[in-house]
Coordinates of C-alpha atoms in Angstrom, one line a residue:
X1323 CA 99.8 90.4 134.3
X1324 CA 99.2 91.3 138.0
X1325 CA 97.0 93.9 139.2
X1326 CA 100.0 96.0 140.6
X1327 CA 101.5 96.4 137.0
X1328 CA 98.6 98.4 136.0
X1329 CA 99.2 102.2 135.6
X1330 CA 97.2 103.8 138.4
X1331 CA 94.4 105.7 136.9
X1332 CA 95.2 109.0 138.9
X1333 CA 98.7 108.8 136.7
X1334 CA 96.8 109.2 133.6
X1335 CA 96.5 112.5 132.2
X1336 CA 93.3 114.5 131.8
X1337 CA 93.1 114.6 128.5
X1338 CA 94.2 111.1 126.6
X1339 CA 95.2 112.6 123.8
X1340 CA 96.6 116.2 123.4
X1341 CA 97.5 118.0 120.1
X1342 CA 101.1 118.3 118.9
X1343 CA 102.0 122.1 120.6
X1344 CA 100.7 120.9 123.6
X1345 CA 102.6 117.5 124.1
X1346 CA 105.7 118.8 122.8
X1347 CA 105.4 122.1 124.1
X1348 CA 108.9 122.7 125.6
X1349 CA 110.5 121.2 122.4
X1350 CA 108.4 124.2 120.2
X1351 CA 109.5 126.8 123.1
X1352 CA 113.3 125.7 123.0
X1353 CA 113.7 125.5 119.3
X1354 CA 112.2 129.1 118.9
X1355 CA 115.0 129.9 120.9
X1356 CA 117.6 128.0 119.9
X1357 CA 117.7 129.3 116.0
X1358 CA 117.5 132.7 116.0
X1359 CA 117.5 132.4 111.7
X1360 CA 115.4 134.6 109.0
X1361 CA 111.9 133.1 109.5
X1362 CA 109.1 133.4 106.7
X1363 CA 106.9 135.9 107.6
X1364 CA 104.4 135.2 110.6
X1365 CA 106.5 131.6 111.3
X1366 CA 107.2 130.5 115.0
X1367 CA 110.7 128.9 114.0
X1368 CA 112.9 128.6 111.3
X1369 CA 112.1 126.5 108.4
X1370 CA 115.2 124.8 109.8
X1371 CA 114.0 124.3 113.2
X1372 CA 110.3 123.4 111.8
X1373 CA 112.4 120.1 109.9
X1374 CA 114.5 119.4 113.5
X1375 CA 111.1 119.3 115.4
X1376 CA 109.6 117.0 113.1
X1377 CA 112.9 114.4 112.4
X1378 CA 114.4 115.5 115.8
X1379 CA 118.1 116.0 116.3
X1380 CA 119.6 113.2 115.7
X1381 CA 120.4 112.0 119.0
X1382 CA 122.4 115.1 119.7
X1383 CA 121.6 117.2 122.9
X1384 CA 121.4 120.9 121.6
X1385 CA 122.4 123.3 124.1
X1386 CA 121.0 127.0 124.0
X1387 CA 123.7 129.8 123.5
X1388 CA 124.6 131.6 127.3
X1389 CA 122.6 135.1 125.7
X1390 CA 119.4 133.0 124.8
X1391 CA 119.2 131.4 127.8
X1392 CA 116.0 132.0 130.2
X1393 CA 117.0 132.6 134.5
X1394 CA 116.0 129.7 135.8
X1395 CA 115.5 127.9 132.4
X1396 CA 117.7 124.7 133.1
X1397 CA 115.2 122.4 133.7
X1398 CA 112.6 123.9 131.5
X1399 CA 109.2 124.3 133.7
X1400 CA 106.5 124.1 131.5
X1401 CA 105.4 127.0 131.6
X1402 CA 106.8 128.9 128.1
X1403 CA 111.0 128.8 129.4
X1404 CA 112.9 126.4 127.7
X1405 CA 115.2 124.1 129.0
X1406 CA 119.4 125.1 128.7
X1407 CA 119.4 122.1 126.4
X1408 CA 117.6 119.3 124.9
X1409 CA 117.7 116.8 122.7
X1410 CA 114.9 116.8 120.3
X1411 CA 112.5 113.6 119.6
X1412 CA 112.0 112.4 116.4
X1413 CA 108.1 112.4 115.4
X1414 CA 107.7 111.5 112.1
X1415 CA 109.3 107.7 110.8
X1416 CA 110.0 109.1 107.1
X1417 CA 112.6 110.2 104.7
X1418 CA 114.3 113.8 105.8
X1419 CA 114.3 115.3 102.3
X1420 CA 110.0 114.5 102.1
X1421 CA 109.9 116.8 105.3
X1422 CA 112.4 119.4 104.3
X1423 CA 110.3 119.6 100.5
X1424 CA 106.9 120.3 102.6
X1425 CA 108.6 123.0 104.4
X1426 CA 110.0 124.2 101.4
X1427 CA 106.8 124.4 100.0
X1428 CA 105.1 126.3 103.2
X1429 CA 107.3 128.6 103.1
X1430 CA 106.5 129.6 99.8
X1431 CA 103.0 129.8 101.0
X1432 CA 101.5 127.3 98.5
X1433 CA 99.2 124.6 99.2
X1434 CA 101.1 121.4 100.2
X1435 CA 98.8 118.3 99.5
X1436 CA 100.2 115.0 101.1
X1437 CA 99.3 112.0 99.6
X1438 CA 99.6 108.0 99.6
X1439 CA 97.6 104.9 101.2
X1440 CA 95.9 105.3 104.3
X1441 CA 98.0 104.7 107.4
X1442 CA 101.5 106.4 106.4
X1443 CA 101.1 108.8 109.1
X1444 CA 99.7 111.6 106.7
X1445 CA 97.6 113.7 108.9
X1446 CA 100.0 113.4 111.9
X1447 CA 102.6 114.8 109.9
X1448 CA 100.2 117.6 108.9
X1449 CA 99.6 117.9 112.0
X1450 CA 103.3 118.2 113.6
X1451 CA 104.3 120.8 110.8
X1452 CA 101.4 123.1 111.8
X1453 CA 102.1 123.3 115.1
X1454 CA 105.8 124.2 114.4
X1455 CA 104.8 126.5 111.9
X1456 CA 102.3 128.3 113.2
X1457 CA 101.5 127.1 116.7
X1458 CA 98.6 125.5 116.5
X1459 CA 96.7 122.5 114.1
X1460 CA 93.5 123.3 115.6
X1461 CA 92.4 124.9 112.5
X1462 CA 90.9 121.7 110.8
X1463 CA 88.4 121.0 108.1
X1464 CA 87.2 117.0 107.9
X1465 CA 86.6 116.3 104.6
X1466 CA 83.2 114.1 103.9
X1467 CA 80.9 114.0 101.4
X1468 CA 78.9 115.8 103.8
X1469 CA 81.1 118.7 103.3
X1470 CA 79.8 122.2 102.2
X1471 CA 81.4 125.1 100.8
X1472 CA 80.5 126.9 103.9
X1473 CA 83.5 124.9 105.7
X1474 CA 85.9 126.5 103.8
X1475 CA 84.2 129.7 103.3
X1476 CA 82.1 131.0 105.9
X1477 CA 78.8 130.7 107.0
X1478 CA 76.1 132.7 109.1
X1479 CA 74.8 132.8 112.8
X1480 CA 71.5 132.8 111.7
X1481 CA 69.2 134.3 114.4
X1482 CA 71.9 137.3 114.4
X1483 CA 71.4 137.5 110.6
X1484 CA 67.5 137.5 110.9
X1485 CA 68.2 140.3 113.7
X1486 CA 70.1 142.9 112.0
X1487 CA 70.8 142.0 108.4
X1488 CA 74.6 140.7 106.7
X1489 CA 77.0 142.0 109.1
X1490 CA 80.4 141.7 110.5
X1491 CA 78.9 139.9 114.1
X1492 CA 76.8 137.8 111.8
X1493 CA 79.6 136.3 109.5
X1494 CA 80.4 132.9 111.2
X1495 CA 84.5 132.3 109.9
X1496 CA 85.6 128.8 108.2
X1497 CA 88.7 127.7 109.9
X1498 CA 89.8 128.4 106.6
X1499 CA 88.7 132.0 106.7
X1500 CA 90.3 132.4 110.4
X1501 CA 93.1 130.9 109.4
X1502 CA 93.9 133.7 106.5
X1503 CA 92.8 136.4 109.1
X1504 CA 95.5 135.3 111.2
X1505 CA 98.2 134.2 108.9
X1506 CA 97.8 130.8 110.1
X1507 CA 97.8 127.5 109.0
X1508 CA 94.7 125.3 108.1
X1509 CA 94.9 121.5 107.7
X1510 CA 91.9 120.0 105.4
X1511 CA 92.0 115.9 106.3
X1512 CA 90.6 114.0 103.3
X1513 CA 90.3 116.5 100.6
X1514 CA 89.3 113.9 97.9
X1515 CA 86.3 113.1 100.3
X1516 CA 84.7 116.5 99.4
X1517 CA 83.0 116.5 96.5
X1518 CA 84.5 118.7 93.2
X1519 CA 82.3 121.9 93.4
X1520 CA 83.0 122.2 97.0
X1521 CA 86.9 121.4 96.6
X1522 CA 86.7 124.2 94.2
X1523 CA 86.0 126.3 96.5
X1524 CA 89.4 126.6 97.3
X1525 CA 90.7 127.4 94.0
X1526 CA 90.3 130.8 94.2
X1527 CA 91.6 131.3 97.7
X1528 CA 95.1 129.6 96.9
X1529 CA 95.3 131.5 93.7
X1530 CA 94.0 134.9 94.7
X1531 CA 94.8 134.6 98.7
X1532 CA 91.8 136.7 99.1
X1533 CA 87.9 135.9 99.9
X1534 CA 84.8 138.0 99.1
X1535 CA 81.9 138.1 101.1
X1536 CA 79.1 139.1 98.5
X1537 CA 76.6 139.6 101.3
X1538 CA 78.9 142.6 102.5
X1539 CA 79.5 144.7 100.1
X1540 CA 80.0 147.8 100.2
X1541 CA 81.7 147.1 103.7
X1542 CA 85.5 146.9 104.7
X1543 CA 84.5 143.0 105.4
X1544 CA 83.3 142.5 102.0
X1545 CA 86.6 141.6 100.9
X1546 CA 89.4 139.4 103.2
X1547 CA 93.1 139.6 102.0
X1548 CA 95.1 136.8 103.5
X1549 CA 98.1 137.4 106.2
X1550 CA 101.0 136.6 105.2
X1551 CA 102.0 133.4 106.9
X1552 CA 98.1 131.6 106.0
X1553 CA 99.0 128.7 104.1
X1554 CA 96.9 125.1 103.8
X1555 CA 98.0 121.6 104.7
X1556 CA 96.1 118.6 102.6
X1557 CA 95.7 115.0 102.6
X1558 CA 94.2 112.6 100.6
X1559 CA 93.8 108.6 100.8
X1560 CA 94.5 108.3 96.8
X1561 CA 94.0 105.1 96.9
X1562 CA 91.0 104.7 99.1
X1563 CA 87.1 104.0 98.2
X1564 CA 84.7 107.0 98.0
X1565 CA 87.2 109.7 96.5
X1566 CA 86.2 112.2 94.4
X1567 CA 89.1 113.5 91.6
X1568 CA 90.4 116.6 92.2
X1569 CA 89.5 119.1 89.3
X1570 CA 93.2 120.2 87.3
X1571 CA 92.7 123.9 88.4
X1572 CA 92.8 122.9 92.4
X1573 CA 95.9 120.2 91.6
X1574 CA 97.7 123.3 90.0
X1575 CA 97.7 124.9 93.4
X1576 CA 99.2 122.4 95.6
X1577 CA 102.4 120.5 95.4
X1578 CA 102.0 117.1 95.8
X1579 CA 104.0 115.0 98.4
X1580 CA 103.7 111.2 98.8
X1581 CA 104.3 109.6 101.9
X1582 CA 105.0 106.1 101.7
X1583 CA 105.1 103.1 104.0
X1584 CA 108.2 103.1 106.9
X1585 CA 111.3 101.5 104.6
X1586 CA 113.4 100.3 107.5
X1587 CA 111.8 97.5 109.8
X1588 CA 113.7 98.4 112.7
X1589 CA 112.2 101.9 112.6
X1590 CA 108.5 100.5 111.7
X1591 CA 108.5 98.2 115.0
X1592 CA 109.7 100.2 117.2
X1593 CA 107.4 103.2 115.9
X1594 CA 104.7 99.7 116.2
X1595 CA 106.0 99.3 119.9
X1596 CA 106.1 103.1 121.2
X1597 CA 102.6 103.9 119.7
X1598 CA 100.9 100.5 121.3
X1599 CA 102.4 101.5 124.5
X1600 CA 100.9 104.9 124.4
X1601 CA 97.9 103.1 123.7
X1602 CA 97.5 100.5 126.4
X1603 CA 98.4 103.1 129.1
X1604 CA 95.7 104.9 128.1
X1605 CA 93.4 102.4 128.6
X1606 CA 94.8 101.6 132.2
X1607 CA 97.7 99.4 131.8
X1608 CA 101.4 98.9 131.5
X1609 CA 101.9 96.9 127.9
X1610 CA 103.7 93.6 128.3
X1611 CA 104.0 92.1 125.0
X1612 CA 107.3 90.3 123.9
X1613 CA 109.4 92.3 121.4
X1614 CA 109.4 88.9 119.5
X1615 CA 106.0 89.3 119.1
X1616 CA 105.5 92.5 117.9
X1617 CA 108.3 91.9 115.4
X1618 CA 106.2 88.7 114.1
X1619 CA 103.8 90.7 113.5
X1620 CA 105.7 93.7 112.1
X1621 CA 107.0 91.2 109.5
X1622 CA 103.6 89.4 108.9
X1623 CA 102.0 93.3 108.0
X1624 CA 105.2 94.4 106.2
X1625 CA 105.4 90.9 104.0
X1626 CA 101.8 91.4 103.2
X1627 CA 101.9 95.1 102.2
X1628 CA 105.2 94.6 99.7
X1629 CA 104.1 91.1 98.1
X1630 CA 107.5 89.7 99.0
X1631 CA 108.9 88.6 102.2
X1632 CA 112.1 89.8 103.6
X1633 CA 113.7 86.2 102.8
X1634 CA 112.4 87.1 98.9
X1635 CA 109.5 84.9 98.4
X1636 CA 106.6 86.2 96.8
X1637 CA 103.2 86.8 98.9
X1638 CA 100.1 87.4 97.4
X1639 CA 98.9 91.3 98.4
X1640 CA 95.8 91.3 100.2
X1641 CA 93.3 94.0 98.6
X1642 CA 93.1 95.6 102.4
X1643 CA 95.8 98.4 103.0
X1644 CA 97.9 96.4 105.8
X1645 CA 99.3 100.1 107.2
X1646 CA 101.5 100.5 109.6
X1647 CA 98.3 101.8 111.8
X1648 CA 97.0 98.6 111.5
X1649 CA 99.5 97.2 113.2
X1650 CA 99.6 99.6 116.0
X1651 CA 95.8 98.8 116.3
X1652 CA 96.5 95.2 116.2
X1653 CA 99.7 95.4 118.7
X1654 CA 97.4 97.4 121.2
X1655 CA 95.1 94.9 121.3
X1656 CA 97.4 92.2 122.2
X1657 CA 98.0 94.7 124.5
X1658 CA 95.2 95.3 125.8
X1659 CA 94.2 91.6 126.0
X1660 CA 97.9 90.7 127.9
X1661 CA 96.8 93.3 130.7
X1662 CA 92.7 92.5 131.1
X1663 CA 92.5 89.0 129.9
X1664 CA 95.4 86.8 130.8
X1665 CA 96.1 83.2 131.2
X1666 CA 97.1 82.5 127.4
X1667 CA 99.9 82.9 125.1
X1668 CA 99.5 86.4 123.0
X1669 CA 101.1 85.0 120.3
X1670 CA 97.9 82.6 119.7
X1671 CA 96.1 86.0 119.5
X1672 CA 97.2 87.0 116.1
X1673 CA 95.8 85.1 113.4
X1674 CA 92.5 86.1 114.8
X1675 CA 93.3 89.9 114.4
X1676 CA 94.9 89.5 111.1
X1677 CA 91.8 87.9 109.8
X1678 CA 90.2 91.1 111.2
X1679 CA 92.5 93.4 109.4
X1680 CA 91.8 91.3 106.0
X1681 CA 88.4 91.1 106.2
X1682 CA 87.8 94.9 105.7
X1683 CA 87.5 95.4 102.0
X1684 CA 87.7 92.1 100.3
X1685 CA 86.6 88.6 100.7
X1686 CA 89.2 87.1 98.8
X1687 CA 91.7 88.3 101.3
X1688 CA 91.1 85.5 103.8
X1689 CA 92.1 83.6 101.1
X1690 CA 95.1 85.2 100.7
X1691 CA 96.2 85.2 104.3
X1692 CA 95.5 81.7 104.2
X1693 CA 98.1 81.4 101.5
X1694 CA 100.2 83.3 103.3
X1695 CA 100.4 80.9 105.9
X1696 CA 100.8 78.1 103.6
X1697 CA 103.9 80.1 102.3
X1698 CA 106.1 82.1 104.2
X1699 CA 105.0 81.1 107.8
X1700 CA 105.3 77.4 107.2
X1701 CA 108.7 77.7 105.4
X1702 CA 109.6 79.6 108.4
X1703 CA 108.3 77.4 110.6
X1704 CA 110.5 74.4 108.8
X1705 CA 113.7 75.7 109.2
X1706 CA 113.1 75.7 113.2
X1707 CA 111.5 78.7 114.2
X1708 CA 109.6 78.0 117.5
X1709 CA 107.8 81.0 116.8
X1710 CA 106.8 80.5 113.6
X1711 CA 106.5 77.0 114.5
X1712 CA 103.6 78.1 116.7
X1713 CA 102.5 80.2 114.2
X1714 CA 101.7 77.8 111.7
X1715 CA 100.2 75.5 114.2
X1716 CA 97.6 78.3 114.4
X1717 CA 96.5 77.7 110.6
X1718 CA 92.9 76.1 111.4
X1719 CA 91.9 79.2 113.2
X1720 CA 91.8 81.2 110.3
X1721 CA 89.0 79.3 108.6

């Protein structure tokens, strides 16, 4: 790659990343126009327009009705007007029905817990159906095992609190708190990371929708009654290390949604391609990896997660969740490396990674890839894939 197919670092934004309401700010501000429908109480669109932000529109360019239609609005500026028309990106790589139940469920104003092995694009979706639902996904809670019940509650600006006693100006809200001021809704990432008692904290606030402040009583603050419209978002690596169970009460309280793995491999490499893309720009560069790369390494990742390959030989499954983030990770470092360090075929850059991806949980993995190599990729690899060919040539640098 030459130096003059590198993006220009004054054509990178600002900000590298930007939060769902932002980067798709004229699609939020068109669709709140475009369905004029009953909305649930304190919504920004319909729970119909909530599911065509997240799956998009199908390739069809929706076109605003003449009496909805902003002066000047045509081109859509940026700046709050939407466009006369526009066809709406799908975000989310995932079943319509799975989208349509979690809106459902918001709607309703119960929790929604989304579930399933890390890398299925969990929090992202949390993430998109905030910001069509209420505007913003700001309102965030990181689960750890560091967590306290004050993230979820409240907690105290303390030298105001020495100053003048409990008080209004002294109560310091939980995003959770703000979020049921405001009818809002709050997204807690990795629930299970928190431990019970803390979790439990939000037994009462799902159930009741309100949240006392003992400290204040005998105050109008003592007691906060949620707005209609406050609802929580969840997510949870079920399957992940470090996880504390969830008590019976707080699973009562949610409805559970799993999101599983991308079925179609079309849709997972081009989702693989689009997000690496993103990536590399960011880091300064135009990405130039061969689409017969990435969909080597699509199928390596997708062979590994199901235990069978898509010709229907068996693969032993690596303990390691081989996610369809991995594979973005893995596909931006190729790259990455195409851009800042060529002179070498990318392809011999993937056995390497892989062993990286493997080698995360457990040490009989290597193992494993090993005999995936002495499976699939060779049989490949015998009936004339130059490729695969390549591929299995690579063997010895996985030991």
């Amino acid at each position: 790659m030459t130096m003059t197919e590198q993006v220009a670092p004054e054509a990178l934004p600002g900000r590298r990343t930007l939060p769902a309401e932002e980067q798709h700010a004229t699609e939020l501000a068109f669709l709140a126009a475009y369905d004029d429908g009953p909305r649930p109480p304190g919504w920004a669109l319909t729970p119909r327009a909530v599911v065509t932000f997240v799956c998009g529109s199908g390739g069809e360019t929706l076109e605003l009705p003449a009496s909805r239609r902003a002066k000047g609005g045509d081109g859509g500026d940026g700046g709050g007007v939407p466009p006369a028309r526009l066809a709406i990106t799908p975000k989310f790589v995932g079943e319509r029905s799975l989208v349509e139940r979690c809106v459902v469920t918001l709607a309703g104003e119960r929790g929604l817990l989304l579930v399933g092995e890390p890398g299925t694009a969990k929090s992202m979706l949390s993430e998109l159906l905030a910001a069509a639902v209420c505007g913003t996904s700001a309102l965030t809670v990181q689960g750890t095992a560091g967590t306290t019940e004050d993230a979820f509650r409240y907690g105290w600006n303390y030298a105001l609190l020495l100053a003048q006693g409990p008080s209004r100006q002294a109560l310091v809200d939980s995003p959770v708190l703000a979020a049921m001021r405001a009818g809002l809704v709050v997204r807690i990432e990795e629930i299970t990371r928190c431990l019970p008692e803390v979790q439990d904290a939000l037994v009462s606030i799902l159930s009741d929708r309100r949240l006392s402040v003992p400290e204040l009583a005998g105050t109008p603050d003592a007691l906060t009654a949620a707005t209609p419209g406050f609802t929580v978002i969840a997510t949870a690596n079920l399957r992940d290390r470090g996880v504390s169970e969830m008590s019976a009460a707080l699973k009562r309280r949610f409805n559970f949604e799993t999101v599983a793995p991308i079925a179609d491999p079309d849709a997972e490499a081009a989702l693989v391609r689009g997000q690496a893309t993103a990536v590399v720009r960011r880091a300064g560069a135009a990405f130039g990896v061969d689409d017969a790369v990435l969909d080597a390494l699509v199928t390596v990742f997708r062979d590994l997660r199901s235990g069978r390959s898509a010709e229907g030989w068996d693969v032993e499954r690596p303990g390691t969740v081989m996610s369809t983030a991995e594979a973005v990770q893995v596909a931006a470092s190729l790259g990455v490396a195409a851009a800042y360090l060529p002179g070498g075929d990318v392809l011999d850059l993937i056995p390497g990674h892989l062993l990286g991806v493997v080698r995360k949980d457990d040490p009989a993995d290597h193992a494993r890839l090993l005999s995936y190599w002495d499976g699939p990729v060779r049989r490949r690899a015998e009936d004339g894939s130059a490729m695969w060919r390549r591929l299995w040539d690579l063997r010895e640098s996985l030991r």
